[in-house]
Amino acid sequence: MSEQPVGLCLVGCGRISRAHLAAVQALAGTVRLVATVDRTLPAAQAAAAPFGAQAFDDLATALALPEVEAVLIASPNGLHAQQGLAAIAAGKHALIEKPLAESGAVARQMAQAADAAGVVLAVGHTFRQGPAFHYLTDHWADFGTLRAVEVSSCVRWEGPQAPWWATKPREEGLILSLFAPHSLDFVQLCMGADDPIRVHVEAARWQSGWQGEDEAMIIMAYPGRRLASIHISYNQPSIIDRKVLHFSNGVVEIEDGEFLRFNRELLVQPEPGVVRDGRVMGGRSLGHYFTNQLAEFAAAVRGRPHRCVTGHDAARTIDLMDRLIASARANSAADLIDPAPPVDPNAAAAPVVDPNAFGPGPVEEKA
Ligand SMILES: NC(=O)c1ccc[n+]([C@@H]2O[C@H](COP(=O)([O-])OP(=O)(O)OC[C@H]3O[C@@H](n4cnc5c(N)ncnc54)[C@H](O)[C@@H]3O)[C@@H](O)[C@H]2O)c1
């Protein structure tokens, strides 16, 4: 077992790379940044400079370096599969941002390629790596038999956070494809190797800046009479991030990913300053999730026990996403096409929602 730091190459030096680079810095001695790649060379150079790493604008050159043992791929979603497969073919371990691939079939192909090459393939479902989730999995047996999981993950985005959010076709799902995977990954963590036997999704759209759904309720039935529900929203000005797990020995409640209570007794709480105000966007510090995730990846690369989300796990979640989006389309297509409530001629002047509470409110359909 080598005690050398893992030689890492960061691929894609955009917005989220800052969180990954901070994690590299926090794990000096465990991980060493030896190379960066971005199609824009100055971006790669800016990321590499503080670490004395080499910078490139093409992946193949970096993959040829023997000091690159592993890659962290944080490029746009459409490149994950192609770049991940190239890294695996070069014999490099890979930590790849979510989503691993654009279909479950391709994700499975990547997981199998990594198995065949004898390298680690881990996926950046970062939110699994918080202290409350680690406590939950470490003490799972204490809680008894799981019957049900409820997730509420509701935030407020004032319109598209990237231009493509606005034009993303309804059929691909908006909040279901962008935000649901975090909650779904948590439910899958709780349900172990099982996938749901039935899913039902209802979805709606309240904002006008995009075409897809921005609010959804997901109900899933798992083998062994276990049930799960997920409520996700982009319309909630006072944020809620809450997980409730119903076990035979009592109730586990996880708030903001940081506080864990069992039968109301507080067992896990964050370090001071981590949750400044969980009700507002940006009111939580997430840096330790990225640090934990990278530490778990380094442990896996060195052959030690780890909590990485594997390529096989990610493939199952992507397959499940497709089922959920299909259910939403079947059940709530009309609400997405015409989200405006029916017009009551006697109450035409009455506002449907309080605009101060919900921002722009329901969409006025264009002719
Ligand atoms: N885990 C999380 O919580 C989390 C949060 C945000 C984003 N993400 C994921 O991270 C990934 C990147 O998101 P982002 O917001 O940083 O995007 P971004 O657009 O800010 O950054 C992407 C970077 O990749 C570079 N790039 C484009 N083509 C490339 C190529 N062929 N080779 C190398 N680099 C290339 C771009 O120049 C850019 O610098 C996405 O897959 C996203 O889903 C994950």
Short mmCIF file of C-alpha atoms and ligand atoms in Angstrom, two decimals:
data_model
loop_
_atom_site.label_atom_id
_atom_site.label_comp_id
_atom_site.label_asym_id
_atom_site.label_seq_id
_atom_site.Cartn_x
_atom_site.Cartn_y
_atom_site.Cartn_z
CA MET A 1 0.00 0.00 0.00
CA SER A 2 1.62 3.25 -1.15
CA GLU A 3 1.77 6.17 1.27
CA GLN A 4 2.56 8.63 -1.50
CA PRO A 5 -0.04 11.37 -2.17
CA VAL A 6 -2.33 10.47 -5.07
CA GLY A 7 -1.17 12.33 -8.21
CA LEU A 8 -4.30 14.09 -9.47
CA CYS A 9 -5.23 15.78 -12.74
CA LEU A 10 -8.21 18.18 -12.66
CA VAL A 11 -10.15 18.21 -15.94
CA GLY A 12 -12.45 21.23 -16.39
CA CYS A 13 -11.44 24.34 -14.44
CA GLY A 14 -14.79 26.16 -14.23
CA ARG A 15 -17.18 27.17 -11.46
CA ILE A 16 -17.19 23.99 -9.35
CA SER A 17 -13.44 23.39 -9.75
CA ARG A 18 -12.86 26.00 -7.02
CA ALA A 19 -14.49 23.69 -4.45
CA HIS A 20 -12.40 20.74 -5.69
CA LEU A 21 -9.17 22.78 -5.58
CA ALA A 22 -9.91 23.87 -2.01
CA ALA A 23 -10.34 20.18 -1.14
CA VAL A 24 -6.95 19.37 -2.74
CA GLN A 25 -5.40 22.11 -0.62
CA ALA A 26 -7.03 20.75 2.55
CA LEU A 27 -5.71 17.26 1.76
CA ALA A 28 -2.07 18.13 1.03
CA GLY A 29 -0.11 15.01 1.87
CA THR A 30 -2.98 12.75 0.72
CA VAL A 31 -3.58 14.21 -2.73
CA ARG A 32 -1.21 16.22 -4.93
CA LEU A 33 -2.41 18.24 -7.95
CA VAL A 34 0.08 17.42 -10.72
CA ALA A 35 -1.86 18.59 -13.80
CA THR A 36 -4.89 20.55 -14.96
CA VAL A 37 -6.78 20.48 -18.25
CA ASP A 38 -9.24 22.98 -19.70
CA ARG A 39 -10.09 23.70 -23.31
CA THR A 40 -9.26 27.31 -22.35
CA LEU A 41 -5.56 27.14 -21.50
CA PRO A 42 -5.53 30.26 -19.25
CA ALA A 43 -8.21 28.64 -17.05
CA ALA A 44 -6.04 25.52 -16.71
CA GLN A 45 -2.97 27.65 -15.97
CA ALA A 46 -4.76 29.71 -13.31
CA ALA A 47 -5.89 26.53 -11.54
CA ALA A 48 -2.46 24.87 -11.80
CA ALA A 49 -0.25 27.79 -10.71
CA PRO A 50 -0.82 27.77 -6.91
CA PHE A 51 0.02 24.04 -6.86
CA GLY A 52 3.01 24.13 -9.21
CA ALA A 53 1.10 21.72 -11.49
CA GLN A 54 1.38 21.46 -15.29
CA ALA A 55 -1.45 22.95 -17.39
CA PHE A 56 -2.80 21.61 -20.69
CA ASP A 57 -5.59 22.29 -23.14
CA ASP A 58 -5.98 18.66 -24.17
CA LEU A 59 -6.67 15.61 -22.07
CA ALA A 60 -4.59 13.07 -24.02
CA THR A 61 -1.31 14.85 -23.19
CA ALA A 62 -2.12 14.88 -19.48
CA LEU A 63 -3.18 11.22 -19.50
CA ALA A 64 0.23 10.30 -20.94
CA LEU A 65 2.00 11.62 -17.82
CA PRO A 66 3.02 8.79 -15.46
CA GLU A 67 2.66 11.07 -12.44
CA VAL A 68 -1.07 11.39 -13.17
CA GLU A 69 -2.55 8.48 -11.22
CA ALA A 70 -6.11 9.76 -11.12
CA VAL A 71 -8.36 12.31 -12.79
CA LEU A 72 -11.11 14.49 -11.34
CA ILE A 73 -13.47 15.32 -14.19
CA ALA A 74 -15.47 18.54 -13.69
CA SER A 75 -16.18 19.39 -17.31
CA PRO A 76 -19.68 19.89 -18.81
CA ASN A 77 -22.03 16.90 -18.46
CA GLY A 78 -21.86 15.87 -22.13
CA LEU A 79 -18.10 15.21 -21.85
CA HIS A 80 -18.08 13.03 -18.73
CA ALA A 81 -18.50 9.68 -20.49
CA GLN A 82 -16.00 10.32 -23.29
CA GLN A 83 -13.33 11.78 -20.98
CA GLY A 84 -13.99 9.20 -18.28
CA LEU A 85 -13.61 6.30 -20.71
CA ALA A 86 -10.38 7.83 -22.06
CA ALA A 87 -8.98 8.07 -18.53
CA ILE A 88 -9.98 4.50 -17.68
CA ALA A 89 -8.43 3.25 -20.94
CA ALA A 90 -5.19 5.00 -19.91
CA GLY A 91 -5.29 3.09 -16.59
CA LYS A 92 -6.16 6.12 -14.45
CA HIS A 93 -8.56 6.14 -11.49
CA ALA A 94 -11.44 8.57 -11.99
CA LEU A 95 -13.67 10.74 -9.81
CA ILE A 96 -16.31 12.13 -12.14
CA GLU A 97 -18.81 14.88 -11.38
CA LYS A 98 -22.45 13.92 -11.49
CA PRO A 99 -24.14 12.96 -13.74
CA LEU A 100 -21.70 10.19 -14.64
CA ALA A 101 -23.23 9.82 -18.11
CA GLU A 102 -26.32 10.83 -20.02
CA SER A 103 -27.84 7.34 -19.88
CA GLY A 104 -27.79 4.44 -17.45
CA ALA A 105 -26.48 2.16 -20.20
CA VAL A 106 -23.41 4.32 -20.84
CA ALA A 107 -22.81 4.72 -17.09
CA ARG A 108 -22.89 0.93 -16.70
CA GLN A 109 -20.45 0.56 -19.61
CA MET A 110 -18.08 2.94 -17.78
CA ALA A 111 -18.43 1.02 -14.50
CA GLN A 112 -17.66 -2.24 -16.30
CA ALA A 113 -14.68 -0.71 -18.11
CA ALA A 114 -13.27 0.46 -14.75
CA ASP A 115 -13.76 -3.00 -13.23
CA ALA A 116 -11.99 -4.59 -16.21
CA ALA A 117 -9.10 -2.11 -16.00
CA GLY A 118 -8.80 -2.52 -12.23
CA VAL A 119 -9.22 1.20 -11.54
CA VAL A 120 -11.53 3.09 -9.19
CA LEU A 121 -14.53 4.86 -10.72
CA ALA A 122 -16.25 7.19 -8.23
CA VAL A 123 -19.02 9.71 -8.86
CA GLY A 124 -19.42 13.17 -7.35
CA HIS A 125 -22.69 12.78 -5.48
CA THR A 126 -21.12 15.17 -3.01
CA PHE A 127 -24.03 15.46 -0.60
CA ARG A 128 -23.54 11.87 0.58
CA GLN A 129 -20.30 12.93 2.19
CA GLY A 130 -21.65 15.07 5.04
CA PRO A 131 -21.12 14.19 8.72
CA ALA A 132 -24.81 13.41 9.40
CA PHE A 133 -24.94 10.95 6.49
CA HIS A 134 -21.74 9.28 7.64
CA TYR A 135 -23.22 8.92 11.13
CA LEU A 136 -26.44 7.50 9.67
CA THR A 137 -24.65 4.78 7.72
CA ASP A 138 -22.19 4.00 10.55
CA HIS A 139 -25.05 3.51 13.08
CA TRP A 140 -27.66 2.08 10.71
CA ALA A 141 -28.10 -1.14 12.70
CA ASP A 142 -28.99 0.83 15.88
CA PHE A 143 -32.12 2.27 14.30
CA GLY A 144 -33.83 -1.03 13.51
CA THR A 145 -35.83 -1.80 10.37
CA LEU A 146 -36.49 1.01 7.90
CA ARG A 147 -40.12 1.53 6.83
CA ALA A 148 -40.14 4.92 5.15
CA VAL A 149 -38.01 7.89 4.06
CA GLU A 150 -39.31 11.43 3.47
CA VAL A 151 -37.15 14.06 1.77
CA SER A 152 -38.02 17.78 1.43
CA SER A 153 -35.46 19.70 -0.55
CA CYS A 154 -36.91 23.05 -1.53
CA VAL A 155 -34.88 26.08 -2.61
CA ARG A 156 -35.49 29.30 -4.51
CA TRP A 157 -33.84 30.06 -7.85
CA GLU A 158 -34.88 33.36 -9.39
CA GLY A 159 -34.93 32.07 -12.94
CA PRO A 160 -32.26 30.18 -14.92
CA GLN A 161 -28.81 29.80 -13.34
CA ALA A 162 -27.25 29.15 -16.76
CA PRO A 163 -28.66 30.16 -20.17
CA TRP A 164 -29.39 26.55 -21.14
CA TRP A 165 -31.79 26.14 -18.20
CA ALA A 166 -34.19 28.40 -20.14
CA THR A 167 -34.15 26.35 -23.32
CA LYS A 168 -33.85 22.86 -21.84
CA PRO A 169 -36.72 20.92 -23.44
CA ARG A 170 -39.59 19.99 -21.12
CA GLU A 171 -39.18 16.34 -22.10
CA GLU A 172 -35.72 16.20 -20.45
CA GLY A 173 -37.05 17.50 -17.15
CA LEU A 174 -35.74 20.61 -15.34
CA ILE A 175 -35.74 20.19 -11.57
CA LEU A 176 -36.15 16.43 -12.02
CA SER A 177 -32.93 16.15 -14.01
CA LEU A 178 -30.89 18.89 -12.27
CA PHE A 179 -31.86 18.72 -8.59
CA ALA A 180 -33.68 15.44 -7.93
CA PRO A 181 -30.49 13.29 -8.32
CA HIS A 182 -29.18 14.61 -4.95
CA SER A 183 -32.34 13.51 -3.10
CA LEU A 184 -32.61 10.33 -5.10
CA ASP A 185 -29.04 9.38 -4.31
CA PHE A 186 -29.88 9.76 -0.61
CA VAL A 187 -32.96 7.53 -0.92
CA GLN A 188 -30.94 4.95 -2.86
CA LEU A 189 -28.31 5.05 -0.09
CA CYS A 190 -31.08 4.19 2.40
CA MET A 191 -32.57 1.44 0.22
CA GLY A 192 -29.28 -0.39 -0.39
CA ALA A 193 -29.18 -2.66 -3.42
CA ASP A 194 -32.90 -2.35 -4.19
CA ASP A 195 -34.53 -0.25 -6.87
CA PRO A 196 -38.18 0.83 -6.51
CA ILE A 197 -40.85 -1.52 -7.78
CA ARG A 198 -43.23 1.40 -8.49
CA VAL A 199 -42.73 5.13 -8.97
CA HIS A 200 -45.26 7.94 -9.26
CA VAL A 201 -44.35 11.56 -9.99
CA GLU A 202 -46.47 14.70 -10.16
CA ALA A 203 -44.82 17.89 -11.39
CA ALA A 204 -45.75 21.54 -11.96
CA ARG A 205 -44.24 24.78 -13.21
CA TRP A 206 -44.59 28.08 -11.32
CA GLN A 207 -41.91 30.25 -12.94
CA SER A 208 -41.80 31.56 -16.50
CA GLY A 209 -38.03 31.62 -17.12
CA TRP A 210 -37.81 28.00 -18.20
CA GLN A 211 -39.91 25.35 -19.92
CA GLY A 212 -39.56 22.37 -17.60
CA GLU A 213 -41.08 21.60 -14.22
CA ASP A 214 -39.78 23.50 -11.17
CA GLU A 215 -41.74 21.64 -8.49
CA ALA A 216 -42.24 17.88 -8.10
CA MET A 217 -43.49 15.21 -5.73
CA ILE A 218 -42.04 11.72 -6.10
CA ILE A 219 -43.53 8.62 -4.43
CA MET A 220 -41.67 5.30 -4.61
CA ALA A 221 -42.44 1.80 -3.34
CA TYR A 222 -39.44 -0.41 -2.58
CA PRO A 223 -39.24 -4.15 -1.94
CA GLY A 224 -39.99 -5.15 1.66
CA ARG A 225 -42.93 -2.69 2.01
CA ARG A 226 -40.52 0.27 2.30
CA LEU A 227 -41.78 3.63 1.02
CA ALA A 228 -40.09 6.88 0.00
CA SER A 229 -41.29 10.38 -0.86
CA ILE A 230 -39.33 13.34 -2.22
CA HIS A 231 -40.60 16.91 -2.54
CA ILE A 232 -38.31 19.18 -4.55
CA SER A 233 -38.87 22.81 -5.46
CA TYR A 234 -37.13 25.81 -7.00
CA ASN A 235 -39.90 28.10 -5.65
CA GLN A 236 -39.35 28.09 -1.89
CA PRO A 237 -37.94 31.40 -0.58
CA SER A 238 -37.30 29.97 2.90
CA ILE A 239 -35.18 26.94 2.10
CA ILE A 240 -35.85 23.57 3.62
CA ASP A 241 -33.49 20.58 3.45
CA ARG A 242 -34.96 17.85 5.63
CA LYS A 243 -34.81 14.07 5.68
CA VAL A 244 -36.99 11.98 7.97
CA LEU A 245 -36.39 8.24 8.29
CA HIS A 246 -38.95 6.04 10.01
CA PHE A 247 -37.34 2.99 11.63
CA SER A 248 -38.71 0.30 13.95
CA ASN A 249 -36.72 1.83 16.84
CA GLY A 250 -37.71 5.44 16.17
CA VAL A 251 -37.33 8.44 13.90
CA VAL A 252 -34.11 9.87 12.48
CA GLU A 253 -34.32 13.50 11.33
CA ILE A 254 -31.53 15.13 9.34
CA GLU A 255 -31.65 18.88 8.79
CA ASP A 256 -29.44 20.85 6.40
CA GLY A 257 -27.33 17.71 6.02
CA GLU A 258 -25.65 18.63 9.31
CA PHE A 259 -27.96 18.08 12.29
CA LEU A 260 -29.04 14.52 13.07
CA ARG A 261 -31.62 13.70 15.75
CA PHE A 262 -32.77 10.25 16.80
CA ASN A 263 -36.09 10.35 18.64
CA ARG A 264 -35.50 14.11 19.02
CA GLU A 265 -32.10 13.63 20.71
CA LEU A 266 -29.42 15.68 18.94
CA LEU A 267 -26.57 13.32 18.03
CA VAL A 268 -24.73 15.21 15.28
CA GLN A 269 -24.28 18.94 14.83
CA PRO A 270 -22.02 21.03 12.59
CA GLU A 271 -18.81 22.79 13.47
CA PRO A 272 -19.41 26.47 14.38
CA GLY A 273 -20.00 28.59 11.27
CA VAL A 274 -20.88 25.73 8.91
CA VAL A 275 -24.61 26.51 8.95
CA ARG A 276 -24.91 30.30 9.11
CA ASP A 277 -28.56 30.43 8.06
CA GLY A 278 -29.96 27.26 6.51
CA ARG A 279 -33.06 29.15 5.29
CA VAL A 280 -31.25 31.17 2.63
CA MET A 281 -29.27 30.26 -0.50
CA GLY A 282 -25.57 30.25 0.34
CA GLY A 283 -26.29 30.07 4.08
CA ARG A 284 -24.34 26.83 4.47
CA SER A 285 -20.68 26.08 3.95
CA LEU A 286 -20.29 23.00 1.72
CA GLY A 287 -16.49 22.84 1.51
CA HIS A 288 -16.15 19.88 3.86
CA TYR A 289 -18.38 17.76 1.60
CA PHE A 290 -15.86 18.18 -1.23
CA THR A 291 -12.94 17.51 1.11
CA ASN A 292 -14.59 14.35 2.48
CA GLN A 293 -15.42 13.20 -1.03
CA LEU A 294 -11.83 13.58 -2.22
CA ALA A 295 -10.51 11.88 0.93
CA GLU A 296 -12.83 8.90 0.28
CA PHE A 297 -11.63 8.76 -3.33
CA ALA A 298 -7.98 8.80 -2.24
CA ALA A 299 -8.74 5.96 0.23
CA ALA A 300 -10.34 3.93 -2.59
CA VAL A 301 -7.34 4.56 -4.88
CA ARG A 302 -5.01 3.31 -2.12
CA GLY A 303 -7.17 0.20 -1.66
CA ARG A 304 -8.60 1.21 1.71
CA PRO A 305 -12.28 1.04 2.80
CA HIS A 306 -14.19 4.02 1.43
CA ARG A 307 -17.64 5.58 1.03
CA CYS A 308 -17.39 6.55 -2.65
CA VAL A 309 -20.49 6.42 -4.79
CA THR A 310 -19.51 3.85 -7.42
CA GLY A 311 -20.16 3.88 -11.15
CA HIS A 312 -22.64 1.02 -10.66
CA ASP A 313 -24.56 3.08 -8.03
CA ALA A 314 -24.65 6.06 -10.37
CA ALA A 315 -25.90 3.94 -13.30
CA ARG A 316 -28.86 2.78 -11.19
CA THR A 317 -29.70 6.35 -10.22
CA ILE A 318 -29.60 7.49 -13.86
CA ASP A 319 -31.96 4.63 -14.87
CA LEU A 320 -34.27 5.63 -12.05
CA MET A 321 -34.22 9.28 -13.19
CA ASP A 322 -35.48 8.16 -16.60
CA ARG A 323 -38.38 6.32 -14.92
CA LEU A 324 -39.24 9.39 -12.84
CA ILE A 325 -39.21 11.77 -15.80
CA ALA A 326 -41.42 9.36 -17.79
CA SER A 327 -43.87 9.20 -14.85
CA ALA A 328 -43.96 13.00 -14.56
CA ARG A 329 -44.67 13.32 -18.28
CA ALA A 330 -47.45 10.75 -18.12
CA ASN A 331 -49.09 12.24 -15.01
CA SER A 332 -48.61 15.98 -15.21
CA ALA A 333 -47.96 16.86 -18.84
CA ALA A 334 -51.01 19.13 -18.95
CA ASP A 335 -49.80 21.17 -15.97
CA LEU A 336 -46.51 21.83 -17.70
CA ILE A 337 -48.08 22.80 -21.00
CA ASP A 338 -50.59 25.15 -19.33
CA PRO A 339 -49.54 25.91 -15.79
CA ALA A 340 -51.97 28.82 -15.42
CA PRO A 341 -54.95 27.96 -13.21
CA PRO A 342 -58.40 27.91 -14.83
CA VAL A 343 -59.84 31.43 -15.17
CA ASP A 344 -62.85 32.20 -13.00
CA PRO A 345 -64.64 35.15 -14.72
CA ASN A 346 -66.10 36.25 -11.37
CA ALA A 347 -62.71 36.49 -9.70
CA ALA A 348 -60.55 37.71 -12.55
CA ALA A 349 -58.88 40.41 -10.48
CA ALA A 350 -57.89 38.13 -7.59
CA PRO A 351 -54.19 37.21 -7.50
CA VAL A 352 -53.62 33.45 -7.46
CA VAL A 353 -50.46 33.66 -5.32
CA ASP A 354 -48.85 36.34 -3.22
CA PRO A 355 -46.08 37.64 -5.52
CA ASN A 356 -44.03 38.68 -2.51
CA ALA A 357 -44.04 35.12 -1.28
CA PHE A 358 -43.41 33.35 -4.56
CA GLY A 359 -41.68 35.81 -6.87
CA PRO A 360 -43.10 35.84 -10.36
CA GLY A 361 -45.81 33.28 -9.61
CA PRO A 362 -47.54 31.17 -12.24
CA VAL A 363 -46.64 31.73 -15.86
CA GLU A 364 -48.74 33.88 -18.17
CA GLU A 365 -48.95 31.67 -21.24
CA LYS A 366 -47.88 33.31 -24.46
CA ALA A 367 -50.31 32.94 -27.36
N1 LIG B 1 -21.35 18.08 -7.00
C1 LIG B 1 -21.96 19.25 -7.05
O1 LIG B 1 -22.57 19.69 -6.08
C2 LIG B 1 -21.88 20.06 -8.33
C3 LIG B 1 -22.17 21.43 -8.30
C4 LIG B 1 -22.03 22.16 -9.50
C5 LIG B 1 -21.67 21.52 -10.68
N2 LIG B 1 -21.44 20.17 -10.68
C6 LIG B 1 -21.05 19.47 -11.93
O2 LIG B 1 -19.74 19.89 -12.29
C7 LIG B 1 -19.59 19.93 -13.71
C8 LIG B 1 -19.02 21.30 -14.11
O3 LIG B 1 -19.92 22.30 -13.70
P1 LIG B 1 -19.47 23.84 -13.62
O4 LIG B 1 -20.63 24.56 -13.03
O5 LIG B 1 -18.13 23.96 -13.01
O6 LIG B 1 -19.39 24.20 -15.18
P2 LIG B 1 -18.48 25.32 -15.88
O7 LIG B 1 -19.08 25.52 -17.22
O8 LIG B 1 -18.31 26.50 -14.98
O9 LIG B 1 -17.03 24.63 -16.02
C9 LIG B 1 -16.73 23.66 -16.97
C10 LIG B 1 -15.30 23.86 -17.42
O10 LIG B 1 -14.97 22.81 -18.34
C11 LIG B 1 -14.21 23.38 -19.39
N3 LIG B 1 -14.26 22.55 -20.59
C12 LIG B 1 -15.16 22.59 -21.61
N4 LIG B 1 -14.84 21.68 -22.54
C13 LIG B 1 -13.73 21.05 -22.11
C14 LIG B 1 -12.91 20.02 -22.63
N5 LIG B 1 -13.20 19.43 -23.80
N6 LIG B 1 -11.85 19.62 -21.91
C15 LIG B 1 -11.55 20.19 -20.71
N7 LIG B 1 -12.29 21.19 -20.18
C16 LIG B 1 -13.37 21.60 -20.86
C17 LIG B 1 -14.80 24.76 -19.58
O11 LIG B 1 -13.89 25.62 -20.27
C18 LIG B 1 -15.05 25.19 -18.13
O12 LIG B 1 -13.92 25.83 -17.59
C19 LIG B 1 -20.97 19.63 -14.27
O13 LIG B 1 -21.00 18.29 -14.68
C20 LIG B 1 -21.93 19.84 -13.11
O14 LIG B 1 -23.04 18.95 -13.15
C21 LIG B 1 -21.54 19.45 -9.53
#
